[in-house]
Short mmCIF file of C-alpha atoms and ligand atoms in Angstrom, two decimals:
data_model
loop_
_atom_site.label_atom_id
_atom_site.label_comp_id
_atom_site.label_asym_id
_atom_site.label_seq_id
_atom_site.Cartn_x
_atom_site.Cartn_y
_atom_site.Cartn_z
CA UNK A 66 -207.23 62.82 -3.90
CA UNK A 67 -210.44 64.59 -4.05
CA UNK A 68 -211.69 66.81 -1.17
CA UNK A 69 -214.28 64.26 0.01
CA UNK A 70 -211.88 61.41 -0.24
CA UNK A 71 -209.51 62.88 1.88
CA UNK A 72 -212.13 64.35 4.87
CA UNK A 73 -213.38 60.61 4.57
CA UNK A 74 -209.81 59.30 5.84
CA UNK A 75 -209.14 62.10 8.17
CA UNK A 76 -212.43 60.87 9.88
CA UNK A 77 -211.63 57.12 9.64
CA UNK A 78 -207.95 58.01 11.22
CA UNK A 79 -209.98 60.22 14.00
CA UNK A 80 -211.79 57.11 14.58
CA UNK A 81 -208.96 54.85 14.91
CA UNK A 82 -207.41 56.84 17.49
CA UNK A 83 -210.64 57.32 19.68
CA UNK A 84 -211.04 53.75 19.51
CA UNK A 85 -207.05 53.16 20.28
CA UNK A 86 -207.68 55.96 23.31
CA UNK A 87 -210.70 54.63 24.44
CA UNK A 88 -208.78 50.96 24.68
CA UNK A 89 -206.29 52.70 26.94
CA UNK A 90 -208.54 54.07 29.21
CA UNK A 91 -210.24 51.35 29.59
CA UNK A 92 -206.62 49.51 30.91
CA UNK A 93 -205.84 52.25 33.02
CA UNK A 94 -209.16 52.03 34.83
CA UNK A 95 -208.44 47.95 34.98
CA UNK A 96 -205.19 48.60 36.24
CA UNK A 97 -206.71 51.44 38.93
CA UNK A 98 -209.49 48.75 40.10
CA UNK A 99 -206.86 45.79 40.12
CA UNK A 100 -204.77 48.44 42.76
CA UNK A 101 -208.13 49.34 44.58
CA UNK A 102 -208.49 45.84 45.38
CA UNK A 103 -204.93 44.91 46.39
CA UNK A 104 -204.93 47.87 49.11
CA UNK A 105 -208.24 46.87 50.27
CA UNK A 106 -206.62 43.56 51.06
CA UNK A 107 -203.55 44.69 51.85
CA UNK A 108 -204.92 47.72 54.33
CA UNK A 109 -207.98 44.67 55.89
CA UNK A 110 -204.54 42.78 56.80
CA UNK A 111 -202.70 45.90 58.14
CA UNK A 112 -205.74 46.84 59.91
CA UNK A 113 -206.15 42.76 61.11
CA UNK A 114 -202.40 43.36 62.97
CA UNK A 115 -203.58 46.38 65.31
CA UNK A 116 -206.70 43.75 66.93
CA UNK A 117 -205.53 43.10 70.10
CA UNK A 118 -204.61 39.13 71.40
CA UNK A 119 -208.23 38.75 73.96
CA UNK A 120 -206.68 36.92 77.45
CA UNK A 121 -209.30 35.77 80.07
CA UNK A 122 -207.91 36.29 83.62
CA UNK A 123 -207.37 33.70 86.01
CA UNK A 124 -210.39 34.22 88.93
CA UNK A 125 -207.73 34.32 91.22
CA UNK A 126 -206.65 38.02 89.35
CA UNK A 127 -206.46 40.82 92.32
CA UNK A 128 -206.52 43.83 89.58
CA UNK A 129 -205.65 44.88 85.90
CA UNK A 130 -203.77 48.38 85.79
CA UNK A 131 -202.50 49.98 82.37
CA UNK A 132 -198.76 50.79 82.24
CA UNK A 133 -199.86 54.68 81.63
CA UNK A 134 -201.02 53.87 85.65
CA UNK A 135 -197.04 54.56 85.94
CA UNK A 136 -196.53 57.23 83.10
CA UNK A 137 -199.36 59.53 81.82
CA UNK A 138 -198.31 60.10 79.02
CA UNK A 139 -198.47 56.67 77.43
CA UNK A 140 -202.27 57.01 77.69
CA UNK A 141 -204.48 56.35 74.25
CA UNK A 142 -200.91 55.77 73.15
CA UNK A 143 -199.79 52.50 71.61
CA UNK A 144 -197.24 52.12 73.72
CA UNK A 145 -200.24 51.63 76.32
CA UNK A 146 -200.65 47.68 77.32
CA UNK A 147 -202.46 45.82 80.40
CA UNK A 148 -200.96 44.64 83.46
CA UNK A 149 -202.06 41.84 85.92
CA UNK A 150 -201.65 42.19 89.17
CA UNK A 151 -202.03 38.53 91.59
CA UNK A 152 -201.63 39.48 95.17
CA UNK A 153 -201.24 36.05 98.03
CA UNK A 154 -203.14 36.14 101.09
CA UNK A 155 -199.32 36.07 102.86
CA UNK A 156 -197.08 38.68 102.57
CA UNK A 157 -193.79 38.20 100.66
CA UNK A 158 -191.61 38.94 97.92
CA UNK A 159 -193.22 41.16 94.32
CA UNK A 160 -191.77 38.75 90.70
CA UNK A 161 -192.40 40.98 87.84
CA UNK A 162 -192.73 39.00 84.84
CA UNK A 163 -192.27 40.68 81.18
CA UNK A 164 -193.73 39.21 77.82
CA UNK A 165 -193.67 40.86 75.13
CA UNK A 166 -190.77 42.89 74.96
CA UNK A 167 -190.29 41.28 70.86
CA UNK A 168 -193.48 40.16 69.64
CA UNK A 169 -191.95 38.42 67.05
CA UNK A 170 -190.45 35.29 70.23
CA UNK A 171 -194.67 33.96 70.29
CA UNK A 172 -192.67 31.71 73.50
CA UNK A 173 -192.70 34.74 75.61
CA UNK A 174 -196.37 36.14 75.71
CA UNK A 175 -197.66 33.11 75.21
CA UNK A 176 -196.16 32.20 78.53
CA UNK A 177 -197.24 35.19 79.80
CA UNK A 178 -200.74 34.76 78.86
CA UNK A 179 -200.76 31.45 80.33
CA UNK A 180 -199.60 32.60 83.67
CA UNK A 181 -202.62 35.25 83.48
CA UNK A 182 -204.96 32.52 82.67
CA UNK A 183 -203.82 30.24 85.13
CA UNK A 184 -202.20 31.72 88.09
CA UNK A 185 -202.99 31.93 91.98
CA UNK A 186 -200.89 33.59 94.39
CA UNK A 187 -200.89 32.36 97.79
CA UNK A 188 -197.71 34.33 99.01
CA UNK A 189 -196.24 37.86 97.47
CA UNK A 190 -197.30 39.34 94.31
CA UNK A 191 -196.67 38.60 90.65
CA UNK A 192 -197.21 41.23 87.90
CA UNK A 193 -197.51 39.88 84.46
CA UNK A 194 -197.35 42.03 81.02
CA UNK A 195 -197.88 40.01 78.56
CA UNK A 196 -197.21 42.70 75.51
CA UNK A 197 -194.83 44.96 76.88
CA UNK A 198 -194.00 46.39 73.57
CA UNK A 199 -198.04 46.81 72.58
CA UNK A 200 -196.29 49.33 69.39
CA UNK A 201 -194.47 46.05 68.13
CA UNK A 202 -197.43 43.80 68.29
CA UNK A 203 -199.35 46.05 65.63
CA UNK A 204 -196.34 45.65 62.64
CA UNK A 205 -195.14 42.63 61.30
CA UNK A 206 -191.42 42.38 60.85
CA UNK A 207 -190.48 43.39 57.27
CA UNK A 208 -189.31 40.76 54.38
CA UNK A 209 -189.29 37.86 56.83
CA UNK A 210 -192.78 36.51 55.43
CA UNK A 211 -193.52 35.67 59.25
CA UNK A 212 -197.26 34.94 59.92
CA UNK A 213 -199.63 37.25 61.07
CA UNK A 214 -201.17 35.00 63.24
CA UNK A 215 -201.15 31.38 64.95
CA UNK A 216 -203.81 29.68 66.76
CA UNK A 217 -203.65 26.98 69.45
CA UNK A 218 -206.83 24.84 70.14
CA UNK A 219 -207.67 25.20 74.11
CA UNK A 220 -209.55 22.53 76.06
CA UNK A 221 -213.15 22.90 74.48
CA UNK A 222 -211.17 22.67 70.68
CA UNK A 223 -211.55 26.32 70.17
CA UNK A 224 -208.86 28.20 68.67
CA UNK A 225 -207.02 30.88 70.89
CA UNK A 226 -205.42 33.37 68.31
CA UNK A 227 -202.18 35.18 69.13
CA UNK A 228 -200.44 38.14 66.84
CA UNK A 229 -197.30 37.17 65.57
CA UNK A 230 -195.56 41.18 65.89
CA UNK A 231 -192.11 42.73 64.91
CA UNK A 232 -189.43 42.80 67.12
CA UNK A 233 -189.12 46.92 66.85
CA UNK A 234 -192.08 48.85 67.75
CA UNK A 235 -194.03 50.06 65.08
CA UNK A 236 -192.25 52.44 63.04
CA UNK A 237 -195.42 54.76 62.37
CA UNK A 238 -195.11 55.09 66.13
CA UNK A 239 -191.34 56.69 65.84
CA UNK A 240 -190.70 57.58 62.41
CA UNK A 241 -188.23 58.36 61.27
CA UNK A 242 -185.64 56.41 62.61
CA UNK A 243 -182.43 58.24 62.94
CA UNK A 244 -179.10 57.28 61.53
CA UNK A 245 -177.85 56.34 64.73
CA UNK A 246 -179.76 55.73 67.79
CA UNK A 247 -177.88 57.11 71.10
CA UNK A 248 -179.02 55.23 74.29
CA UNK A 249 -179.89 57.51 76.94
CA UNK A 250 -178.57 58.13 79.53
CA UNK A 251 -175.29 56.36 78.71
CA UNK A 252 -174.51 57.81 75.44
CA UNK A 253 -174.13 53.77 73.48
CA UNK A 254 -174.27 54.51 69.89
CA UNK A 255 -176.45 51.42 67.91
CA UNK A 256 -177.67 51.57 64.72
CA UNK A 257 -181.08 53.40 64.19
CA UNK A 258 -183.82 50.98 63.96
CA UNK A 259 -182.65 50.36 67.59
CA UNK A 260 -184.29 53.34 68.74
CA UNK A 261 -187.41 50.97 68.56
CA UNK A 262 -185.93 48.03 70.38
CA UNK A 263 -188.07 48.03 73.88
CA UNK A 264 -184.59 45.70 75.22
CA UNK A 265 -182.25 48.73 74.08
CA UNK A 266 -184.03 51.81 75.87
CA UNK A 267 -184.38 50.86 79.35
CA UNK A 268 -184.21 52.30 82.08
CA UNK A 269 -186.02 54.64 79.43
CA UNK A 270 -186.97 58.24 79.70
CA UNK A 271 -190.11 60.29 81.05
CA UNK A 272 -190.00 62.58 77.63
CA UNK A 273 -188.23 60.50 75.17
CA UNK A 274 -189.39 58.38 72.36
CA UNK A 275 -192.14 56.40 72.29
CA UNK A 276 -190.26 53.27 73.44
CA UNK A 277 -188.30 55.20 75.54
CA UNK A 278 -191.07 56.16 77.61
CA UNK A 279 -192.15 52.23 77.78
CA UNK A 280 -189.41 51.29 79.23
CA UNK A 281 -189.31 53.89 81.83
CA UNK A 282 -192.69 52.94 82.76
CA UNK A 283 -192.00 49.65 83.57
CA UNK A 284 -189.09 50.62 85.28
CA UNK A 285 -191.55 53.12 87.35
CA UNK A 286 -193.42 49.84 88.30
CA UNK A 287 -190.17 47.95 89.40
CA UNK A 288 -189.38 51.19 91.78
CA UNK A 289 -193.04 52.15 92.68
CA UNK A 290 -193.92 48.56 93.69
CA UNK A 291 -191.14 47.90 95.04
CA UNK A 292 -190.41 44.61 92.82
CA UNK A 293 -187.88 42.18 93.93
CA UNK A 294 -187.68 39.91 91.10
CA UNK A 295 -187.71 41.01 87.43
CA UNK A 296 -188.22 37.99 84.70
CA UNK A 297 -187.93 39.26 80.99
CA UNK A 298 -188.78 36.53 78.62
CA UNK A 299 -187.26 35.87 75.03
CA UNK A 300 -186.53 33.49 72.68
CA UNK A 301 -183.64 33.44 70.07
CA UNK A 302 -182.29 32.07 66.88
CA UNK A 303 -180.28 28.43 67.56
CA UNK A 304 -177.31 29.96 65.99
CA UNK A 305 -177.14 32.48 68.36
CA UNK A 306 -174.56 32.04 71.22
CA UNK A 307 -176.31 33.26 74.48
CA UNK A 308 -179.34 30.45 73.69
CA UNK A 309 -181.78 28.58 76.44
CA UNK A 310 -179.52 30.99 78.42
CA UNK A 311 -181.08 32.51 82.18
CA UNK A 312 -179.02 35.81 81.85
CA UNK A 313 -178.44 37.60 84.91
CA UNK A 314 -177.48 41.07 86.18
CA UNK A 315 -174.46 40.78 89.21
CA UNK A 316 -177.06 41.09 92.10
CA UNK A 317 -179.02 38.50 90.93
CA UNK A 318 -175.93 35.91 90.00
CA UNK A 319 -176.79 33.93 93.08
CA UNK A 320 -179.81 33.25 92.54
CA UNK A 321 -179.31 32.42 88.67
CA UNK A 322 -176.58 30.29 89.28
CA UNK A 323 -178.02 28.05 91.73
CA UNK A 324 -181.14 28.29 89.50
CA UNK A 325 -179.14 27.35 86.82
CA UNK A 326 -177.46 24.06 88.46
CA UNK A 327 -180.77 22.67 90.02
CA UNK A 328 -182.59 22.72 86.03
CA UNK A 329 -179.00 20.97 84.85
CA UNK A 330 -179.65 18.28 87.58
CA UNK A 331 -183.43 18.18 86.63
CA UNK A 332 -181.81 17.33 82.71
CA UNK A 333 -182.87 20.68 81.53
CA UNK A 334 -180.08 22.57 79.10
CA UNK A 335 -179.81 25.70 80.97
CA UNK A 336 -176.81 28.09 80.88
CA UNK A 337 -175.69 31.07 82.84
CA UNK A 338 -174.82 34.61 81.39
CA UNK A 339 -173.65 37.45 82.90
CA UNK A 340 -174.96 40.60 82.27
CA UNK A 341 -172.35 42.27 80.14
CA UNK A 342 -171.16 45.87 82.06
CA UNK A 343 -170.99 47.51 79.08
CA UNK A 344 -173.80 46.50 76.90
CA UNK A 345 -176.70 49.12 77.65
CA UNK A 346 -179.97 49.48 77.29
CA UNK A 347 -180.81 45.59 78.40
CA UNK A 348 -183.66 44.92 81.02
CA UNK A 349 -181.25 42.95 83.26
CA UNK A 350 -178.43 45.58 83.09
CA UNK A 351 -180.47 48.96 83.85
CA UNK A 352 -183.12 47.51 85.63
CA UNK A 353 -180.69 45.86 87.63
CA UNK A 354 -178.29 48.97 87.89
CA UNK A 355 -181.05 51.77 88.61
CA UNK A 356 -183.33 50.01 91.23
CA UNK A 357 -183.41 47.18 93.56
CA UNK A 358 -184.67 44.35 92.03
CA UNK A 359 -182.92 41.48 91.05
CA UNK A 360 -183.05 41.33 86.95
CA UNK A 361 -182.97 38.24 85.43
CA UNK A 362 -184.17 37.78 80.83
CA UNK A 363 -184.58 34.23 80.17
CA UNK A 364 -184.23 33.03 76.00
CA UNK A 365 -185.26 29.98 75.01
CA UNK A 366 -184.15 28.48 71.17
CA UNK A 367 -186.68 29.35 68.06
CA UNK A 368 -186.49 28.44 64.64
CA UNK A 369 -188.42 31.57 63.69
CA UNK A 370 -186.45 33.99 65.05
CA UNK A 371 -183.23 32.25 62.73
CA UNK A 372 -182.00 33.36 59.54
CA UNK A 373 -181.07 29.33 58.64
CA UNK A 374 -185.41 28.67 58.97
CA UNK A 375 -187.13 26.81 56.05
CA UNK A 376 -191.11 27.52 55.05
CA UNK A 377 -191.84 30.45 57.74
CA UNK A 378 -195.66 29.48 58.56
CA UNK A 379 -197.58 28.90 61.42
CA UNK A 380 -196.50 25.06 61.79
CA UNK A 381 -192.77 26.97 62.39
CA UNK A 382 -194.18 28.58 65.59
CA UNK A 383 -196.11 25.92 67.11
CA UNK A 384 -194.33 23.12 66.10
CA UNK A 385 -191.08 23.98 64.93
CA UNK A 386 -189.64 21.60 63.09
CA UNK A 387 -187.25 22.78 60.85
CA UNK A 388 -184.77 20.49 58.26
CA UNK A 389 -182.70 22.96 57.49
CA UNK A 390 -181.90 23.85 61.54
CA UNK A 391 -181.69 19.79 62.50
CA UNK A 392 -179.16 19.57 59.34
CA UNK A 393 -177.33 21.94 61.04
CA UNK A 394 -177.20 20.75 64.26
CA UNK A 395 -176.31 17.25 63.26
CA UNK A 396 -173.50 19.15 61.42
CA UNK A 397 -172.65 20.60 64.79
CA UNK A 398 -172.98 24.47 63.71
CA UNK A 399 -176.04 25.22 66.46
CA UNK A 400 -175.50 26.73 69.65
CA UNK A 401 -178.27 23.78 70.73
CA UNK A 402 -179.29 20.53 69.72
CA UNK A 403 -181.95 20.50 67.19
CA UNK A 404 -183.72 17.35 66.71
CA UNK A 405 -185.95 16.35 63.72
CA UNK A 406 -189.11 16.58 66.12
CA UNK A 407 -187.97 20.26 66.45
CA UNK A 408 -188.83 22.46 69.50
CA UNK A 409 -192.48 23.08 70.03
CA UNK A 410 -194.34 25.36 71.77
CA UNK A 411 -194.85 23.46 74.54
CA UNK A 412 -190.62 22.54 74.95
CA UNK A 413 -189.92 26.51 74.91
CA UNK A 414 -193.00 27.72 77.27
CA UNK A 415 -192.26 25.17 79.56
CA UNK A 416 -188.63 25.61 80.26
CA UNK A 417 -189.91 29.56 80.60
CA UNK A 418 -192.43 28.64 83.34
CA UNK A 419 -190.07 26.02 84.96
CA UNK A 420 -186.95 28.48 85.39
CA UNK A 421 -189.58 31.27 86.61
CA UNK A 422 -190.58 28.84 89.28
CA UNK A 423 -187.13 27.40 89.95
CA UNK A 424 -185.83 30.85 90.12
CA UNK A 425 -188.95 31.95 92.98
CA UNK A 426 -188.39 28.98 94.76
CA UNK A 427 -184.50 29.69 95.39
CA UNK A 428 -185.28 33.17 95.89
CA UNK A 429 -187.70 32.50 98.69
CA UNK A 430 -184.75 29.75 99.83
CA UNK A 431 -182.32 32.61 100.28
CA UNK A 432 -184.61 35.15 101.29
CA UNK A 433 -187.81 33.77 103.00
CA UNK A 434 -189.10 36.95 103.82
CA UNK A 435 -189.29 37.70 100.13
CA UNK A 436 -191.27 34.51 98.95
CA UNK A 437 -193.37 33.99 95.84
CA UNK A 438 -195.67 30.92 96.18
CA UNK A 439 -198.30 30.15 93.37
CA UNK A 440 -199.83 27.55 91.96
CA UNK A 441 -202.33 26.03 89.40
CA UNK A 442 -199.63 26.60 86.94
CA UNK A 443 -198.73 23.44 84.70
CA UNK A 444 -194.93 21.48 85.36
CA UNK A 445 -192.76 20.93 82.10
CA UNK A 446 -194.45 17.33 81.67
CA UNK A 447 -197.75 18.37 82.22
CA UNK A 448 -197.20 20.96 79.29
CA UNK A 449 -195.64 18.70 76.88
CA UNK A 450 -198.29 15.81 77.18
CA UNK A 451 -201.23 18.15 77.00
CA UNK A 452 -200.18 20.87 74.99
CA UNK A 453 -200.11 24.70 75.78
CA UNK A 454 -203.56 25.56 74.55
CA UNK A 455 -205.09 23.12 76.63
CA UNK A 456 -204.16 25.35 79.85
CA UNK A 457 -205.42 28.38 77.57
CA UNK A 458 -209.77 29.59 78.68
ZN1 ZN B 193 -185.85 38.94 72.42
#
């Protein structure tokens, strides 16, 4: 091959591969923009999960507080979150309600919302947190496709939004976890992730973990303000054995159990747990153990919560109707019934606001001097036939 011959090819082959490299830059920087635009959506949702829930007060609200009111530290913290404080004109008995503690069971703050929206005190105090664990309600629990969001319609057909959370706090807020997480003060070993479960660190700890130092807070507030009554609200998988369950420490069996017979005789499926001894960490066990209140956690059943659930949407929350959980419970495997209507919203926030008001009224029954009368709060039926967003401003 001549000399010019050959200098033409090497320049041909030259141009072959800057055309070849010029191709594969161009698919890298395809591939870099088609990333660029997934974590803009992805970080626009991630940032969508830390806007807080907006809840209009009743006008009968006395005052708001923060929980760092009982622990400075929590201040410009997540672990920061709003109390409501209703105050009667007669002097009585102080219910403290808690929502929130597992922002993944919507039944829970949603009730708690709706008492905030709704409620007026005429005798004793009520304090309401409707996102106790604030941490949780900015993460959505991992690989359980739950969603991010639901939305009721309230009287006027607007839609009230609530954040659908994780039932651990947010692990950017305690990471890493450890192996094992050691309860404090009683030494229970659980597995790590537990170090983030708000209903596994109380009575909590001034200096401790982020979650740690939640739940001493609102223990702080059970001993500062002297509460009598202390209502944690849940809800739970229908497999699960302790289900639509009023669980109560020893002190406040008395009260539970009569609680529980009176919603039996009103036709409502209500069982009574004790507190186990042993089993630390729990709101109704420490809070009941380390100060003077009577501790009570109600659960109601939710499909969401379940690991037997079908399509995991926003029709799951509200309306929960599930196939797959009323197969189930025709087959008998369900620790409740599940019919093929499924359990709404309405079924699970109403038995919550009926056993809180069951539970005052026998209180105030045994104890008159430590009464908690309110009102403008909706009855089971009221709830079912108009629907919990219609109580919702
Ligand atoms: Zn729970």
């Amino acid at each position: 091959m001549s000399k010019s011959a050959k200098s033409r090819k090497q320049i041909a082959e030259k141009d072959v591969i800057s055309a070849e490299e010029q191709h594969r830059h161009g698919r890298i920087v395809f591939y870099l923009l088609l990333v660029l635009i997934a974590c803009l959506a992805a970080g626009g949702d991630f940032l969508d999960q830390r806007q807080r829930d907006v809840i209009h007060p009743s006008f009968a609200l006395t005052k708001t507080r923060r929980l760092s009111h009982y622990l400075s530290s929590l201040r410009d913290s997540r672990g920061d979150t709003d109390l409501y404080i209703f105050q009667g004109r007669k002097p009585g008995g102080t219910l403290l309600i808690i929502g929130g503690t597992h922002p993944n069971e919507p039944a829970s703050n949603v009730t708690a919302a709706l008492l905030v929206e709704n409620l007026r005190v005429e005798q004793g105090q009520v304090i309401v947190i409707p996102r106790a664990n604030e941490s949780g309600f900015s993460a959505t629990e991992p690989q359980e496709a739950f969603p991010q969001h639901f939305a009721l319609l309230n009287r006027l057909g607007k839609e009230r939004e609530f954040r659908v959370g994780s039932r651990y706090a947010n692990i950017l807020d305690g990471w890493p976890d450890p192996v094992v997480y050691r309860h404090y003060p009683s030494g229970q070993l659980l597995s790590g992730p537990e170090t983030r479960n708000l209903n596994r660190a109380y009575p909590g700890r001034r200096n401790g973990t982020l979650t740690e130092r939640v739940a001493f807070a609102i223990t702080e507030i059970v001993r500062r303000e002297k509460v009598d009554l202390v209502i944690d609200l849940h809800e739970a998988a229908p497999e699960y054995p302790v289900i639509n369950a009023i669980v109560a420490h020893d002190r406040a069996m008395d009260i539970a159990a009569m609680a529980a017979v009176e919603l039996q005789t009103r036709g409502f499926d209500f069982r009574l747990e004790p507190s186990p001894v042993n089993f630390h960490g729990l709101s109704h066990r420490e809070i009941g153990d380390k100060t003077g209140a009577r501790a009570i956690l109600m659960e109601s059943a939710g499909a969401l919560q379940g690991r037997l659930r079908g399509p995991t949407n926003e029709d799951l929350v509200i309306k929960s109707v599930d196939q797959c959980y009323h197969k189930a419970s025709q087959l008998g495997k369900l620790a409740v019934d599940f019919p093929a209507e499924g359990i709404p919203l309405e079924v699970r926030v109403g038995r919550h606001l009926t056993g809180i008001k069951v539970i005052c009224d026998i209180l105030g029954r045994f104890e008159p001097e430590k009464s908690i009368v309110y009102n403008q709060i909706p009855d089971y039926d009221e709830l079912n036939s108009h629907g919990v967003g219609f109580y919702l401003k």
